[in-house]
Amino acid sequence: MEIGFTPDRRSDIGAGWAQAWQAGRVDLAALSATDLRYGFFDYPVDFIVDGHAFLAASRTPLVDMMFTLGLSLHGLRTAGSAEIDFTENSYVIRLERAGDQVRFTASYGAPTPSPRCSLDAYTSAVRSFVADGLEYLERHHPALARNPAMKEPRELAGI
């Protein structure tokens, strides 16, 4: 189980925010969760389970991925299933708990049999991803540490 991202400082600010950013009118400490999830930090993300790359360096908004992964942990714990979906396309990764294992399928391109990993391995990978993402973002953009929206990925991931 591997979930990781590759920072790309050129993609920190989305095109819709570039002019305001350059003029100094963007306060990362005050932006909404929605703005942070969809307008900033569009980095290559890898999501590999049992040797299958569900995402291979796919550009995904990092904050959105942290929220989504945290929500998937919550769904696995409470309902036994979860989905990781992407607003920019129709791709969906489905997770289903089977005892202490998590089975992964996708809306397209998933192998048979479905890749699996232990719930503990998935939980650990999600927590590491969220912790690494928050640490990176807050180190390079200290105002994010003051943004209340950044607490939710921590809570969802249990870190």
mmCIF file with all atom_site columns, C-alpha atoms in Angstrom:
data_model
loop_
_atom_site.group_PDB
_atom_site.id
_atom_site.type_symbol
_atom_site.label_atom_id
_atom_site.label_alt_id
_atom_site.label_comp_id
_atom_site.label_asym_id
_atom_site.label_entity_id
_atom_site.label_seq_id
_atom_site.pdbx_PDB_ins_code
_atom_site.Cartn_x
_atom_site.Cartn_y
_atom_site.Cartn_z
_atom_site.occupancy
_atom_site.B_iso_or_equiv
_atom_site.pdbx_formal_charge
_atom_site.auth_seq_id
_atom_site.auth_comp_id
_atom_site.auth_asym_id
_atom_site.auth_atom_id
_atom_site.pdbx_PDB_model_num
ATOM 1   C CA . MET A 1 1   ? 0.000   0.000   0.000   1.00 0.00 ? 1   MET A CA 1
ATOM 2   C CA . GLU A 1 2   ? 1.482   3.302   -1.085  1.00 0.00 ? 2   GLU A CA 1
ATOM 3   C CA . ILE A 1 3   ? -0.069  6.746   -1.126  1.00 0.00 ? 3   ILE A CA 1
ATOM 4   C CA . GLY A 1 4   ? 2.229   9.651   -1.866  1.00 0.00 ? 4   GLY A CA 1
ATOM 5   C CA . PHE A 1 5   ? 2.536   13.031  -3.540  1.00 0.00 ? 5   PHE A CA 1
ATOM 6   C CA . THR A 1 6   ? 5.248   14.941  -5.344  1.00 0.00 ? 6   THR A CA 1
ATOM 7   C CA . PRO A 1 7   ? 5.322   18.647  -4.464  1.00 0.00 ? 7   PRO A CA 1
ATOM 8   C CA . ASP A 1 8   ? 5.220   21.000  -7.431  1.00 0.00 ? 8   ASP A CA 1
ATOM 9   C CA . ARG A 1 9   ? 5.529   24.577  -6.221  1.00 0.00 ? 9   ARG A CA 1
ATOM 10  C CA . ARG A 1 10  ? 4.511   25.799  -9.696  1.00 0.00 ? 10  ARG A CA 1
ATOM 11  C CA . SER A 1 11  ? 1.065   24.303  -8.996  1.00 0.00 ? 11  SER A CA 1
ATOM 12  C CA . ASP A 1 12  ? 0.533   25.780  -5.535  1.00 0.00 ? 12  ASP A CA 1
ATOM 13  C CA . ILE A 1 13  ? -1.904  28.382  -6.812  1.00 0.00 ? 13  ILE A CA 1
ATOM 14  C CA . GLY A 1 14  ? -4.696  27.573  -9.256  1.00 0.00 ? 14  GLY A CA 1
ATOM 15  C CA . ALA A 1 15  ? -5.200  29.654  -12.369 1.00 0.00 ? 15  ALA A CA 1
ATOM 16  C CA . GLY A 1 16  ? -8.328  31.290  -10.948 1.00 0.00 ? 16  GLY A CA 1
ATOM 17  C CA . TRP A 1 17  ? -6.340  32.627  -8.002  1.00 0.00 ? 17  TRP A CA 1
ATOM 18  C CA . ALA A 1 18  ? -3.082  33.668  -9.688  1.00 0.00 ? 18  ALA A CA 1
ATOM 19  C CA . GLN A 1 19  ? -3.871  37.357  -10.104 1.00 0.00 ? 19  GLN A CA 1
ATOM 20  C CA . ALA A 1 20  ? -5.153  37.760  -6.524  1.00 0.00 ? 20  ALA A CA 1
ATOM 21  C CA . TRP A 1 21  ? -2.155  35.782  -5.228  1.00 0.00 ? 21  TRP A CA 1
ATOM 22  C CA . GLN A 1 22  ? 0.330   38.007  -7.058  1.00 0.00 ? 22  GLN A CA 1
ATOM 23  C CA . ALA A 1 23  ? -1.449  41.113  -5.737  1.00 0.00 ? 23  ALA A CA 1
ATOM 24  C CA . GLY A 1 24  ? -1.161  39.787  -2.168  1.00 0.00 ? 24  GLY A CA 1
ATOM 25  C CA . ARG A 1 25  ? -4.924  39.462  -1.714  1.00 0.00 ? 25  ARG A CA 1
ATOM 26  C CA . VAL A 1 26  ? -5.006  35.759  -0.806  1.00 0.00 ? 26  VAL A CA 1
ATOM 27  C CA . ASP A 1 27  ? -4.969  34.967  2.898   1.00 0.00 ? 27  ASP A CA 1
ATOM 28  C CA . LEU A 1 28  ? -4.455  31.208  3.201   1.00 0.00 ? 28  LEU A CA 1
ATOM 29  C CA . ALA A 1 29  ? -5.430  31.395  6.876   1.00 0.00 ? 29  ALA A CA 1
ATOM 30  C CA . ALA A 1 30  ? -8.915  32.636  5.981   1.00 0.00 ? 30  ALA A CA 1
ATOM 31  C CA . LEU A 1 31  ? -9.827  30.615  2.878   1.00 0.00 ? 31  LEU A CA 1
ATOM 32  C CA . SER A 1 32  ? -12.706 28.155  3.069   1.00 0.00 ? 32  SER A CA 1
ATOM 33  C CA . ALA A 1 33  ? -12.184 24.409  2.976   1.00 0.00 ? 33  ALA A CA 1
ATOM 34  C CA . THR A 1 34  ? -13.809 24.376  -0.465  1.00 0.00 ? 34  THR A CA 1
ATOM 35  C CA . ASP A 1 35  ? -11.380 26.956  -1.844  1.00 0.00 ? 35  ASP A CA 1
ATOM 36  C CA . LEU A 1 36  ? -8.407  25.073  -0.406  1.00 0.00 ? 36  LEU A CA 1
ATOM 37  C CA . ARG A 1 37  ? -9.700  21.750  -1.694  1.00 0.00 ? 37  ARG A CA 1
ATOM 38  C CA . TYR A 1 38  ? -10.198 22.840  -5.281  1.00 0.00 ? 38  TYR A CA 1
ATOM 39  C CA . GLY A 1 39  ? -8.100  25.930  -5.992  1.00 0.00 ? 39  GLY A CA 1
ATOM 40  C CA . PHE A 1 40  ? -4.644  25.163  -4.663  1.00 0.00 ? 40  PHE A CA 1
ATOM 41  C CA . PHE A 1 41  ? -1.781  22.639  -4.439  1.00 0.00 ? 41  PHE A CA 1
ATOM 42  C CA . ASP A 1 42  ? -2.484  20.522  -7.521  1.00 0.00 ? 42  ASP A CA 1
ATOM 43  C CA . TYR A 1 43  ? 0.268   17.891  -7.178  1.00 0.00 ? 43  TYR A CA 1
ATOM 44  C CA . PRO A 1 44  ? 1.018   14.502  -8.720  1.00 0.00 ? 44  PRO A CA 1
ATOM 45  C CA . VAL A 1 45  ? -0.422  11.803  -6.430  1.00 0.00 ? 45  VAL A CA 1
ATOM 46  C CA . ASP A 1 46  ? 0.283   8.066   -6.447  1.00 0.00 ? 46  ASP A CA 1
ATOM 47  C CA . PHE A 1 47  ? -2.186  5.548   -5.015  1.00 0.00 ? 47  PHE A CA 1
ATOM 48  C CA . ILE A 1 48  ? -0.876  1.993   -5.348  1.00 0.00 ? 48  ILE A CA 1
ATOM 49  C CA . VAL A 1 49  ? -2.448  -1.112  -3.817  1.00 0.00 ? 49  VAL A CA 1
ATOM 50  C CA . ASP A 1 50  ? -1.036  -4.608  -4.145  1.00 0.00 ? 50  ASP A CA 1
ATOM 51  C CA . GLY A 1 51  ? 1.099   -3.474  -7.102  1.00 0.00 ? 51  GLY A CA 1
ATOM 52  C CA . HIS A 1 52  ? -1.787  -1.831  -8.995  1.00 0.00 ? 52  HIS A CA 1
ATOM 53  C CA . ALA A 1 53  ? -1.579  1.923   -9.586  1.00 0.00 ? 53  ALA A CA 1
ATOM 54  C CA . PHE A 1 54  ? -5.074  3.333   -9.165  1.00 0.00 ? 54  PHE A CA 1
ATOM 55  C CA . LEU A 1 55  ? -3.424  6.755   -9.509  1.00 0.00 ? 55  LEU A CA 1
ATOM 56  C CA . ALA A 1 56  ? 0.040   7.171   -10.998 1.00 0.00 ? 56  ALA A CA 1
ATOM 57  C CA . ALA A 1 57  ? 1.279   10.742  -10.731 1.00 0.00 ? 57  ALA A CA 1
ATOM 58  C CA . SER A 1 58  ? -2.250  11.998  -11.412 1.00 0.00 ? 58  SER A CA 1
ATOM 59  C CA . ARG A 1 59  ? -2.528  15.711  -10.706 1.00 0.00 ? 59  ARG A CA 1
ATOM 60  C CA . THR A 1 60  ? -4.936  15.963  -7.823  1.00 0.00 ? 60  THR A CA 1
ATOM 61  C CA . PRO A 1 61  ? -5.559  18.833  -5.408  1.00 0.00 ? 61  PRO A CA 1
ATOM 62  C CA . LEU A 1 62  ? -3.580  17.766  -2.340  1.00 0.00 ? 62  LEU A CA 1
ATOM 63  C CA . VAL A 1 63  ? -5.942  19.220  0.264   1.00 0.00 ? 63  VAL A CA 1
ATOM 64  C CA . ASP A 1 64  ? -8.924  17.553  -1.416  1.00 0.00 ? 64  ASP A CA 1
ATOM 65  C CA . MET A 1 65  ? -7.101  14.219  -1.449  1.00 0.00 ? 65  MET A CA 1
ATOM 66  C CA . MET A 1 66  ? -6.328  14.570  2.275   1.00 0.00 ? 66  MET A CA 1
ATOM 67  C CA . PHE A 1 67  ? -10.000 15.248  3.042   1.00 0.00 ? 67  PHE A CA 1
ATOM 68  C CA . THR A 1 68  ? -11.182 12.422  0.781   1.00 0.00 ? 68  THR A CA 1
ATOM 69  C CA . LEU A 1 69  ? -8.787  9.866   2.246   1.00 0.00 ? 69  LEU A CA 1
ATOM 70  C CA . GLY A 1 70  ? -9.766  10.859  5.774   1.00 0.00 ? 70  GLY A CA 1
ATOM 71  C CA . LEU A 1 71  ? -13.431 10.486  4.837   1.00 0.00 ? 71  LEU A CA 1
ATOM 72  C CA . SER A 1 72  ? -12.678 7.039   3.391   1.00 0.00 ? 72  SER A CA 1
ATOM 73  C CA . LEU A 1 73  ? -11.272 5.926   6.751   1.00 0.00 ? 73  LEU A CA 1
ATOM 74  C CA . HIS A 1 74  ? -14.418 7.168   8.451   1.00 0.00 ? 74  HIS A CA 1
ATOM 75  C CA . GLY A 1 75  ? -16.602 5.312   5.927   1.00 0.00 ? 75  GLY A CA 1
ATOM 76  C CA . LEU A 1 76  ? -14.675 2.081   6.350   1.00 0.00 ? 76  LEU A CA 1
ATOM 77  C CA . ARG A 1 77  ? -14.998 2.283   10.138  1.00 0.00 ? 77  ARG A CA 1
ATOM 78  C CA . THR A 1 78  ? -18.686 3.206   10.242  1.00 0.00 ? 78  THR A CA 1
ATOM 79  C CA . ALA A 1 79  ? -20.247 1.688   7.115   1.00 0.00 ? 79  ALA A CA 1
ATOM 80  C CA . GLY A 1 80  ? -17.670 -0.842  5.971   1.00 0.00 ? 80  GLY A CA 1
ATOM 81  C CA . SER A 1 81  ? -17.271 0.883   2.608   1.00 0.00 ? 81  SER A CA 1
ATOM 82  C CA . ALA A 1 82  ? -16.158 4.156   1.077   1.00 0.00 ? 82  ALA A CA 1
ATOM 83  C CA . GLU A 1 83  ? -15.450 5.847   -2.224  1.00 0.00 ? 83  GLU A CA 1
ATOM 84  C CA . ILE A 1 84  ? -12.674 8.078   -3.427  1.00 0.00 ? 84  ILE A CA 1
ATOM 85  C CA . ASP A 1 85  ? -14.057 10.126  -6.279  1.00 0.00 ? 85  ASP A CA 1
ATOM 86  C CA . PHE A 1 86  ? -12.694 12.946  -8.339  1.00 0.00 ? 86  PHE A CA 1
ATOM 87  C CA . THR A 1 87  ? -14.641 16.044  -9.309  1.00 0.00 ? 87  THR A CA 1
ATOM 88  C CA . GLU A 1 88  ? -12.545 16.585  -12.436 1.00 0.00 ? 88  GLU A CA 1
ATOM 89  C CA . ASN A 1 89  ? -13.605 13.257  -14.011 1.00 0.00 ? 89  ASN A CA 1
ATOM 90  C CA . SER A 1 90  ? -15.831 10.228  -13.455 1.00 0.00 ? 90  SER A CA 1
ATOM 91  C CA . TYR A 1 91  ? -13.146 8.003   -11.957 1.00 0.00 ? 91  TYR A CA 1
ATOM 92  C CA . VAL A 1 92  ? -14.095 6.386   -8.634  1.00 0.00 ? 92  VAL A CA 1
ATOM 93  C CA . ILE A 1 93  ? -12.047 4.093   -6.392  1.00 0.00 ? 93  ILE A CA 1
ATOM 94  C CA . ARG A 1 94  ? -14.317 1.936   -4.243  1.00 0.00 ? 94  ARG A CA 1
ATOM 95  C CA . LEU A 1 95  ? -13.182 0.496   -0.928  1.00 0.00 ? 95  LEU A CA 1
ATOM 96  C CA . GLU A 1 96  ? -14.932 -2.351  0.829   1.00 0.00 ? 96  GLU A CA 1
ATOM 97  C CA . ARG A 1 97  ? -13.993 -3.787  4.176   1.00 0.00 ? 97  ARG A CA 1
ATOM 98  C CA . ALA A 1 98  ? -13.879 -7.577  4.459   1.00 0.00 ? 98  ALA A CA 1
ATOM 99  C CA . GLY A 1 99  ? -12.834 -8.455  8.006   1.00 0.00 ? 99  GLY A CA 1
ATOM 100 C CA . ASP A 1 100 ? -9.384  -6.984  8.530   1.00 0.00 ? 100 ASP A CA 1
ATOM 101 C CA . GLN A 1 101 ? -8.852  -6.465  4.782   1.00 0.00 ? 101 GLN A CA 1
ATOM 102 C CA . VAL A 1 102 ? -9.846  -3.675  2.407   1.00 0.00 ? 102 VAL A CA 1
ATOM 103 C CA . ARG A 1 103 ? -10.716 -4.567  -1.190  1.00 0.00 ? 103 ARG A CA 1
ATOM 104 C CA . PHE A 1 104 ? -10.200 -1.909  -3.875  1.00 0.00 ? 104 PHE A CA 1
ATOM 105 C CA . THR A 1 105 ? -12.108 -1.650  -7.149  1.00 0.00 ? 105 THR A CA 1
ATOM 106 C CA . ALA A 1 106 ? -12.466 1.196   -9.598  1.00 0.00 ? 106 ALA A CA 1
ATOM 107 C CA . SER A 1 107 ? -14.979 2.536   -12.070 1.00 0.00 ? 107 SER A CA 1
ATOM 108 C CA . TYR A 1 108 ? -12.578 1.421   -14.802 1.00 0.00 ? 108 TYR A CA 1
ATOM 109 C CA . GLY A 1 109 ? -9.125  -0.107  -15.181 1.00 0.00 ? 109 GLY A CA 1
ATOM 110 C CA . ALA A 1 110 ? -9.030  -2.225  -12.002 1.00 0.00 ? 110 ALA A CA 1
ATOM 111 C CA . PRO A 1 111 ? -7.506  -5.698  -12.239 1.00 0.00 ? 111 PRO A CA 1
ATOM 112 C CA . THR A 1 112 ? -9.148  -8.977  -11.326 1.00 0.00 ? 112 THR A CA 1
ATOM 113 C CA . PRO A 1 113 ? -8.849  -10.148 -8.635  1.00 0.00 ? 113 PRO A CA 1
ATOM 114 C CA . SER A 1 114 ? -9.294  -6.865  -6.821  1.00 0.00 ? 114 SER A CA 1
ATOM 115 C CA . PRO A 1 115 ? -6.205  -5.555  -5.037  1.00 0.00 ? 115 PRO A CA 1
ATOM 116 C CA . ARG A 1 116 ? -6.342  -5.779  -1.237  1.00 0.00 ? 116 ARG A CA 1
ATOM 117 C CA . CYS A 1 117 ? -4.425  -4.687  1.803   1.00 0.00 ? 117 CYS A CA 1
ATOM 118 C CA . SER A 1 118 ? -4.989  -4.845  5.513   1.00 0.00 ? 118 SER A CA 1
ATOM 119 C CA . LEU A 1 119 ? -7.139  -2.180  7.136   1.00 0.00 ? 119 LEU A CA 1
ATOM 120 C CA . ASP A 1 120 ? -4.154  -1.385  9.356   1.00 0.00 ? 120 ASP A CA 1
ATOM 121 C CA . ALA A 1 121 ? -1.899  -0.838  6.317   1.00 0.00 ? 121 ALA A CA 1
ATOM 122 C CA . TYR A 1 122 ? -4.487  1.418   4.667   1.00 0.00 ? 122 TYR A CA 1
ATOM 123 C CA . THR A 1 123 ? -5.043  3.372   7.879   1.00 0.00 ? 123 THR A CA 1
ATOM 124 C CA . SER A 1 124 ? -1.297  3.836   8.305   1.00 0.00 ? 124 SER A CA 1
ATOM 125 C CA . ALA A 1 125 ? -0.826  4.940   4.676   1.00 0.00 ? 125 ALA A CA 1
ATOM 126 C CA . VAL A 1 126 ? -3.673  7.472   4.918   1.00 0.00 ? 126 VAL A CA 1
ATOM 127 C CA . ARG A 1 127 ? -2.389  8.877   8.210   1.00 0.00 ? 127 ARG A CA 1
ATOM 128 C CA . SER A 1 128 ? 1.129   9.203   6.794   1.00 0.00 ? 128 SER A CA 1
ATOM 129 C CA . PHE A 1 129 ? -0.157  10.871  3.630   1.00 0.00 ? 129 PHE A CA 1
ATOM 130 C CA . VAL A 1 130 ? -2.240  13.396  5.560   1.00 0.00 ? 130 VAL A CA 1
ATOM 131 C CA . ALA A 1 131 ? 0.537   14.097  8.090   1.00 0.00 ? 131 ALA A CA 1
ATOM 132 C CA . ASP A 1 132 ? 3.147   14.508  5.326   1.00 0.00 ? 132 ASP A CA 1
ATOM 133 C CA . GLY A 1 133 ? 0.819   16.721  3.290   1.00 0.00 ? 133 GLY A CA 1
ATOM 134 C CA . LEU A 1 134 ? -0.014  18.982  6.216   1.00 0.00 ? 134 LEU A CA 1
ATOM 135 C CA . GLU A 1 135 ? 3.614   19.208  7.308   1.00 0.00 ? 135 GLU A CA 1
ATOM 136 C CA . TYR A 1 136 ? 4.756   20.111  3.801   1.00 0.00 ? 136 TYR A CA 1
ATOM 137 C CA . LEU A 1 137 ? 2.022   22.674  3.173   1.00 0.00 ? 137 LEU A CA 1
ATOM 138 C CA . GLU A 1 138 ? 2.333   24.337  6.565   1.00 0.00 ? 138 GLU A CA 1
ATOM 139 C CA . ARG A 1 139 ? 6.131   24.498  6.296   1.00 0.00 ? 139 ARG A CA 1
ATOM 140 C CA . HIS A 1 140 ? 5.931   26.241  2.907   1.00 0.00 ? 140 HIS A CA 1
ATOM 141 C CA . HIS A 1 141 ? 2.787   28.253  3.667   1.00 0.00 ? 141 HIS A CA 1
ATOM 142 C CA . PRO A 1 142 ? 2.727   28.930  7.449   1.00 0.00 ? 142 PRO A CA 1
ATOM 143 C CA . ALA A 1 143 ? -0.636  30.737  7.234   1.00 0.00 ? 143 ALA A CA 1
ATOM 144 C CA . LEU A 1 144 ? -2.284  27.369  6.573   1.00 0.00 ? 144 LEU A CA 1
ATOM 145 C CA . ALA A 1 145 ? -1.495  26.304  10.149  1.00 0.00 ? 145 ALA A CA 1
ATOM 146 C CA . ARG A 1 146 ? -3.903  29.052  11.284  1.00 0.00 ? 146 ARG A CA 1
ATOM 147 C CA . ASN A 1 147 ? -6.696  28.016  8.919   1.00 0.00 ? 147 ASN A CA 1
ATOM 148 C CA . PRO A 1 148 ? -9.464  26.207  10.863  1.00 0.00 ? 148 PRO A CA 1
ATOM 149 C CA . ALA A 1 149 ? -10.297 24.102  7.785   1.00 0.00 ? 149 ALA A CA 1
ATOM 150 C CA . MET A 1 150 ? -6.948  22.326  8.072   1.00 0.00 ? 150 MET A CA 1
ATOM 151 C CA . LYS A 1 151 ? -8.033  20.694  11.345  1.00 0.00 ? 151 LYS A CA 1
ATOM 152 C CA . GLU A 1 152 ? -10.621 18.498  9.629   1.00 0.00 ? 152 GLU A CA 1
ATOM 153 C CA . PRO A 1 153 ? -8.208  16.306  7.630   1.00 0.00 ? 153 PRO A CA 1
ATOM 154 C CA . ARG A 1 154 ? -6.278  15.726  10.867  1.00 0.00 ? 154 ARG A CA 1
ATOM 155 C CA . GLU A 1 155 ? -9.441  14.711  12.695  1.00 0.00 ? 155 GLU A CA 1
ATOM 156 C CA . LEU A 1 156 ? -10.699 12.494  9.875   1.00 0.00 ? 156 LEU A CA 1
ATOM 157 C CA . ALA A 1 157 ? -7.354  10.696  9.652   1.00 0.00 ? 157 ALA A CA 1
ATOM 158 C CA . GLY A 1 158 ? -7.055  10.413  13.418  1.00 0.00 ? 158 GLY A CA 1
ATOM 159 C CA . ILE A 1 159 ? -3.723  12.225  13.736  1.00 0.00 ? 159 ILE A CA 1
#
